[in-house]
Amino acid sequence: QYAGDTAILDELSSYIPIKDVQSALMLPFSIGSTAVGFVLVGDSRQARDFTSNEIQFIKAIANQISITLENSQLNIELSAQQQQLQEKNRQLVALMEAGTAMVGKQNLEFVLTTFTETITNLFAFKRCTIYEWLPELNAVQPMASYGFGEPDQRVVEGTNYNSNESPLTKTA
């Protein structure tokens, strides 16, 4: 006695040991409209009909399996999307930090240029340049400049400085 599609049960018997089964019940479960598996119960003691309560109970289990599998699949997809969003968020944070750094640098350049302009005008100098000391290169490079002529944009290597000493501590 079989409840369900006997052709499918016969085909499955080559994969699933259902020999010596007198009664079997097979109920499919699906994700959406795609069947992805089945519940197979059998009784080897005797041929019998399954009660409507047994069939309803196994159907409920099959439905729960469907829901569990679909939720699992959705969780996997959600996790992948969450990882993608986290990566995009990391990229956005990096861009935001770079943008903030650029704005900060632009503001720094503005402030330093304002200092050089103020110093130049206050003391009637022809030029004022602010240099940054680069100890790892034993050099200085201009950060901001104001006044007559084009500012010197090259990194100037120092010959009288060691790497632990700033040219700012030297006097002419």
PDB file of C-alpha atoms in Angstrom:
ATOM      1  CA  GLN A   1       0.000   0.000   0.000  1.00  0.00           C
ATOM      2  CA  TYR A   2       1.563   3.306  -1.090  1.00  0.00           C
ATOM      3  CA  ALA A   3       0.218   6.794  -0.597  1.00  0.00           C
ATOM      4  CA  GLY A   4       1.620   9.235  -3.067  1.00  0.00           C
ATOM      5  CA  ASP A   5       3.076   8.864  -6.548  1.00  0.00           C
ATOM      6  CA  THR A   6       3.988   5.180  -6.908  1.00  0.00           C
ATOM      7  CA  ALA A   7       6.067   5.832 -10.045  1.00  0.00           C
ATOM      8  CA  ILE A   8       8.307   8.174  -8.053  1.00  0.00           C
ATOM      9  CA  LEU A   9       8.526   5.660  -5.209  1.00  0.00           C
ATOM     10  CA  ASP A  10       9.533   2.935  -7.657  1.00  0.00           C
ATOM     11  CA  GLU A  11      12.202   5.196  -9.152  1.00  0.00           C
ATOM     12  CA  LEU A  12      13.474   6.211  -5.723  1.00  0.00           C
ATOM     13  CA  SER A  13      13.740   2.595  -4.592  1.00  0.00           C
ATOM     14  CA  SER A  14      17.050   2.350  -6.479  1.00  0.00           C
ATOM     15  CA  TYR A  15      18.412   5.201  -4.305  1.00  0.00           C
ATOM     16  CA  ILE A  16      16.569   4.679  -1.051  1.00  0.00           C
ATOM     17  CA  PRO A  17      16.230   1.333   0.698  1.00  0.00           C
ATOM     18  CA  ILE A  18      12.477   0.903   0.727  1.00  0.00           C
ATOM     19  CA  LYS A  19      12.515  -2.851   0.114  1.00  0.00           C
ATOM     20  CA  ASP A  20      10.451  -4.913   2.433  1.00  0.00           C
ATOM     21  CA  VAL A  21       8.246  -1.903   3.075  1.00  0.00           C
ATOM     22  CA  GLN A  22       4.615  -2.902   3.178  1.00  0.00           C
ATOM     23  CA  SER A  23       3.252   0.662   3.351  1.00  0.00           C
ATOM     24  CA  ALA A  24       4.871   3.955   2.468  1.00  0.00           C
ATOM     25  CA  LEU A  25       3.871   7.589   2.459  1.00  0.00           C
ATOM     26  CA  MET A  26       5.800  10.165   0.485  1.00  0.00           C
ATOM     27  CA  LEU A  27       5.045  13.882   0.740  1.00  0.00           C
ATOM     28  CA  PRO A  28       7.125  16.459  -1.142  1.00  0.00           C
ATOM     29  CA  PHE A  29       8.304  19.762   0.220  1.00  0.00           C
ATOM     30  CA  SER A  30       9.268  22.790  -1.789  1.00  0.00           C
ATOM     31  CA  ILE A  31      10.801  26.219  -1.712  1.00  0.00           C
ATOM     32  CA  GLY A  32       8.426  28.488  -3.529  1.00  0.00           C
ATOM     33  CA  SER A  33       7.074  26.459  -6.433  1.00  0.00           C
ATOM     34  CA  THR A  34      10.172  24.247  -6.749  1.00  0.00           C
ATOM     35  CA  ALA A  35      10.058  20.813  -5.153  1.00  0.00           C
ATOM     36  CA  VAL A  36      13.368  20.280  -3.336  1.00  0.00           C
ATOM     37  CA  GLY A  37      12.764  17.071  -1.383  1.00  0.00           C
ATOM     38  CA  PHE A  38      10.285  14.800   0.247  1.00  0.00           C
ATOM     39  CA  VAL A  39       9.421  13.075   3.475  1.00  0.00           C
ATOM     40  CA  LEU A  40       9.181   9.324   3.152  1.00  0.00           C
ATOM     41  CA  VAL A  41       7.729   7.195   5.931  1.00  0.00           C
ATOM     42  CA  GLY A  42       7.178   3.484   5.751  1.00  0.00           C
ATOM     43  CA  ASP A  43       5.846   0.562   7.689  1.00  0.00           C
ATOM     44  CA  SER A  44       7.439  -2.807   7.129  1.00  0.00           C
ATOM     45  CA  ARG A  45       5.194  -4.674   9.559  1.00  0.00           C
ATOM     46  CA  GLN A  46       2.035  -4.692   7.517  1.00  0.00           C
ATOM     47  CA  ALA A  47       0.261  -3.191   4.564  1.00  0.00           C
ATOM     48  CA  ARG A  48      -2.052  -0.519   5.775  1.00  0.00           C
ATOM     49  CA  ASP A  49      -3.656   2.764   4.893  1.00  0.00           C
ATOM     50  CA  PHE A  50      -2.284   5.883   6.542  1.00  0.00           C
ATOM     51  CA  THR A  51      -4.848   7.762   8.606  1.00  0.00           C
ATOM     52  CA  SER A  52      -5.797  11.289   7.686  1.00  0.00           C
ATOM     53  CA  ASN A  53      -4.219  12.436  10.985  1.00  0.00           C
ATOM     54  CA  GLU A  54      -0.913  10.779  10.039  1.00  0.00           C
ATOM     55  CA  ILE A  55      -1.017  12.307   6.557  1.00  0.00           C
ATOM     56  CA  GLN A  56      -1.908  15.762   7.931  1.00  0.00           C
ATOM     57  CA  PHE A  57       0.867  15.521  10.526  1.00  0.00           C
ATOM     58  CA  ILE A  58       3.486  14.517   7.911  1.00  0.00           C
ATOM     59  CA  LYS A  59       2.188  17.314   5.615  1.00  0.00           C
ATOM     60  CA  ALA A  60       2.649  19.774   8.480  1.00  0.00           C
ATOM     61  CA  ILE A  61       6.193  18.471   9.017  1.00  0.00           C
ATOM     62  CA  ALA A  62       6.897  18.772   5.262  1.00  0.00           C
ATOM     63  CA  ASN A  63       5.575  22.359   5.354  1.00  0.00           C
ATOM     64  CA  GLN A  64       7.815  23.154   8.331  1.00  0.00           C
ATOM     65  CA  ILE A  65      10.783  21.662   6.484  1.00  0.00           C
ATOM     66  CA  SER A  66       9.941  23.897   3.499  1.00  0.00           C
ATOM     67  CA  ILE A  67       9.770  26.954   5.726  1.00  0.00           C
ATOM     68  CA  THR A  68      13.015  25.994   7.495  1.00  0.00           C
ATOM     69  CA  LEU A  69      14.858  25.442   4.213  1.00  0.00           C
ATOM     70  CA  GLU A  70      13.529  28.669   2.727  1.00  0.00           C
ATOM     71  CA  ASN A  71      14.498  30.599   5.874  1.00  0.00           C
ATOM     72  CA  SER A  72      17.938  29.008   5.761  1.00  0.00           C
ATOM     73  CA  GLN A  73      18.333  29.981   2.118  1.00  0.00           C
ATOM     74  CA  LEU A  74      17.125  33.509   2.862  1.00  0.00           C
ATOM     75  CA  ASN A  75      19.547  33.754   5.802  1.00  0.00           C
ATOM     76  CA  ILE A  76      22.425  32.712   3.538  1.00  0.00           C
ATOM     77  CA  GLU A  77      21.392  35.308   0.953  1.00  0.00           C
ATOM     78  CA  LEU A  78      20.931  37.918   3.674  1.00  0.00           C
ATOM     79  CA  SER A  79      24.350  37.124   5.110  1.00  0.00           C
ATOM     80  CA  ALA A  80      25.936  37.507   1.667  1.00  0.00           C
ATOM     81  CA  GLN A  81      24.113  40.809   1.140  1.00  0.00           C
ATOM     82  CA  GLN A  82      25.142  41.941   4.613  1.00  0.00           C
ATOM     83  CA  GLN A  83      28.777  41.177   3.806  1.00  0.00           C
ATOM     84  CA  GLN A  84      28.438  43.122   0.547  1.00  0.00           C
ATOM     85  CA  LEU A  85      26.864  46.034   2.421  1.00  0.00           C
ATOM     86  CA  GLN A  86      29.612  45.932   5.053  1.00  0.00           C
ATOM     87  CA  GLU A  87      32.222  46.039   2.291  1.00  0.00           C
ATOM     88  CA  LYS A  88      30.406  48.932   0.596  1.00  0.00           C
ATOM     89  CA  ASN A  89      30.164  50.647   3.983  1.00  0.00           C
ATOM     90  CA  ARG A  90      33.918  50.170   4.524  1.00  0.00           C
ATOM     91  CA  GLN A  91      34.522  51.668   1.094  1.00  0.00           C
ATOM     92  CA  LEU A  92      32.206  54.603   1.837  1.00  0.00           C
ATOM     93  CA  VAL A  93      33.886  55.197   5.204  1.00  0.00           C
ATOM     94  CA  ALA A  94      37.283  55.139   3.502  1.00  0.00           C
ATOM     95  CA  LEU A  95      36.040  57.605   0.877  1.00  0.00           C
ATOM     96  CA  MET A  96      34.507  59.792   3.571  1.00  0.00           C
ATOM     97  CA  GLU A  97      37.748  59.739   5.574  1.00  0.00           C
ATOM     98  CA  ALA A  98      39.729  60.547   2.442  1.00  0.00           C
ATOM     99  CA  GLY A  99      37.313  63.365   1.653  1.00  0.00           C
ATOM    100  CA  THR A 100      37.549  64.655   5.212  1.00  0.00           C
ATOM    101  CA  ALA A 101      41.317  64.462   5.032  1.00  0.00           C
ATOM    102  CA  MET A 102      41.247  66.364   1.747  1.00  0.00           C
ATOM    103  CA  VAL A 103      38.962  69.005   3.210  1.00  0.00           C
ATOM    104  CA  GLY A 104      41.201  69.141   6.263  1.00  0.00           C
ATOM    105  CA  LYS A 105      44.234  69.482   4.024  1.00  0.00           C
ATOM    106  CA  GLN A 106      42.524  72.188   1.997  1.00  0.00           C
ATOM    107  CA  ASN A 107      41.647  73.986   5.201  1.00  0.00           C
ATOM    108  CA  LEU A 108      45.216  73.515   6.427  1.00  0.00           C
ATOM    109  CA  GLU A 109      46.555  74.930   3.178  1.00  0.00           C
ATOM    110  CA  PHE A 110      44.146  77.870   3.507  1.00  0.00           C
ATOM    111  CA  VAL A 111      45.193  78.503   7.105  1.00  0.00           C
ATOM    112  CA  LEU A 112      48.894  78.241   6.285  1.00  0.00           C
ATOM    113  CA  THR A 113      48.517  80.495   3.239  1.00  0.00           C
ATOM    114  CA  THR A 114      46.637  82.997   5.406  1.00  0.00           C
ATOM    115  CA  PHE A 115      49.545  82.924   7.879  1.00  0.00           C
ATOM    116  CA  THR A 116      52.078  83.528   5.123  1.00  0.00           C
ATOM    117  CA  GLU A 117      49.983  86.359   3.672  1.00  0.00           C
ATOM    118  CA  THR A 118      49.534  87.952   7.099  1.00  0.00           C
ATOM    119  CA  ILE A 119      53.245  87.713   7.901  1.00  0.00           C
ATOM    120  CA  THR A 120      54.204  89.070   4.461  1.00  0.00           C
ATOM    121  CA  ASN A 121      51.828  92.034   4.701  1.00  0.00           C
ATOM    122  CA  LEU A 122      52.403  92.741   8.397  1.00  0.00           C
ATOM    123  CA  PHE A 123      56.160  93.065   8.028  1.00  0.00           C
ATOM    124  CA  ALA A 124      56.218  94.230   4.389  1.00  0.00           C
ATOM    125  CA  PHE A 125      58.234  91.185   3.335  1.00  0.00           C
ATOM    126  CA  LYS A 126      58.401  90.220  -0.317  1.00  0.00           C
ATOM    127  CA  ARG A 127      57.750  86.573   0.412  1.00  0.00           C
ATOM    128  CA  CYS A 128      56.929  84.146   3.200  1.00  0.00           C
ATOM    129  CA  THR A 129      57.030  80.349   2.845  1.00  0.00           C
ATOM    130  CA  ILE A 130      56.189  77.721   5.430  1.00  0.00           C
ATOM    131  CA  TYR A 131      58.233  74.531   5.073  1.00  0.00           C
ATOM    132  CA  GLU A 132      57.587  71.077   6.434  1.00  0.00           C
ATOM    133  CA  TRP A 133      60.538  69.151   7.847  1.00  0.00           C
ATOM    134  CA  LEU A 134      60.783  65.585   6.476  1.00  0.00           C
ATOM    135  CA  PRO A 135      63.276  63.844   8.786  1.00  0.00           C
ATOM    136  CA  GLU A 136      63.032  60.508   6.951  1.00  0.00           C
ATOM    137  CA  LEU A 137      64.281  62.274   3.818  1.00  0.00           C
ATOM    138  CA  ASN A 138      66.520  64.742   5.643  1.00  0.00           C
ATOM    139  CA  ALA A 139      64.729  67.417   3.651  1.00  0.00           C
ATOM    140  CA  VAL A 140      62.196  70.222   3.736  1.00  0.00           C
ATOM    141  CA  GLN A 141      59.282  70.877   1.421  1.00  0.00           C
ATOM    142  CA  PRO A 142      57.077  73.944   1.112  1.00  0.00           C
ATOM    143  CA  MET A 143      53.593  73.710   2.605  1.00  0.00           C
ATOM    144  CA  ALA A 144      52.357  77.239   1.848  1.00  0.00           C
ATOM    145  CA  SER A 145      53.754  80.392   0.335  1.00  0.00           C
ATOM    146  CA  TYR A 146      52.730  83.991  -0.291  1.00  0.00           C
ATOM    147  CA  GLY A 147      54.425  86.888  -1.939  1.00  0.00           C
ATOM    148  CA  PHE A 148      56.495  87.904  -4.933  1.00  0.00           C
ATOM    149  CA  GLY A 149      57.288  85.231  -7.554  1.00  0.00           C
ATOM    150  CA  GLU A 150      56.323  81.616  -7.867  1.00  0.00           C
ATOM    151  CA  PRO A 151      56.611  79.534  -4.712  1.00  0.00           C
ATOM    152  CA  ASP A 152      59.356  76.941  -4.581  1.00  0.00           C
ATOM    153  CA  GLN A 153      57.586  73.582  -4.898  1.00  0.00           C
ATOM    154  CA  ARG A 154      60.587  71.284  -4.743  1.00  0.00           C
ATOM    155  CA  VAL A 155      61.767  69.219  -1.834  1.00  0.00           C
ATOM    156  CA  VAL A 156      65.081  70.636  -0.688  1.00  0.00           C
ATOM    157  CA  GLU A 157      67.495  68.146   0.818  1.00  0.00           C
ATOM    158  CA  GLY A 158      69.509  69.337   3.751  1.00  0.00           C
ATOM    159  CA  THR A 159      73.252  68.719   3.909  1.00  0.00           C
ATOM    160  CA  ASN A 160      73.881  70.067   7.395  1.00  0.00           C
ATOM    161  CA  TYR A 161      71.188  68.125   9.220  1.00  0.00           C
ATOM    162  CA  ASN A 162      71.089  64.664  10.689  1.00  0.00           C
ATOM    163  CA  SER A 163      67.822  62.726  10.831  1.00  0.00           C
ATOM    164  CA  ASN A 164      67.269  63.553  14.520  1.00  0.00           C
ATOM    165  CA  GLU A 165      67.685  67.269  14.041  1.00  0.00           C
ATOM    166  CA  SER A 166      65.223  69.731  12.585  1.00  0.00           C
ATOM    167  CA  PRO A 167      66.544  72.620  10.491  1.00  0.00           C
ATOM    168  CA  LEU A 168      64.296  74.793  12.637  1.00  0.00           C
ATOM    169  CA  THR A 169      66.735  74.403  15.503  1.00  0.00           C
ATOM    170  CA  LYS A 170      69.668  75.682  13.384  1.00  0.00           C
ATOM    171  CA  THR A 171      70.425  79.359  13.244  1.00  0.00           C
ATOM    172  CA  ALA A 172      72.018  81.083  10.297  1.00  0.00           C
TER     173      ALA A 172
END
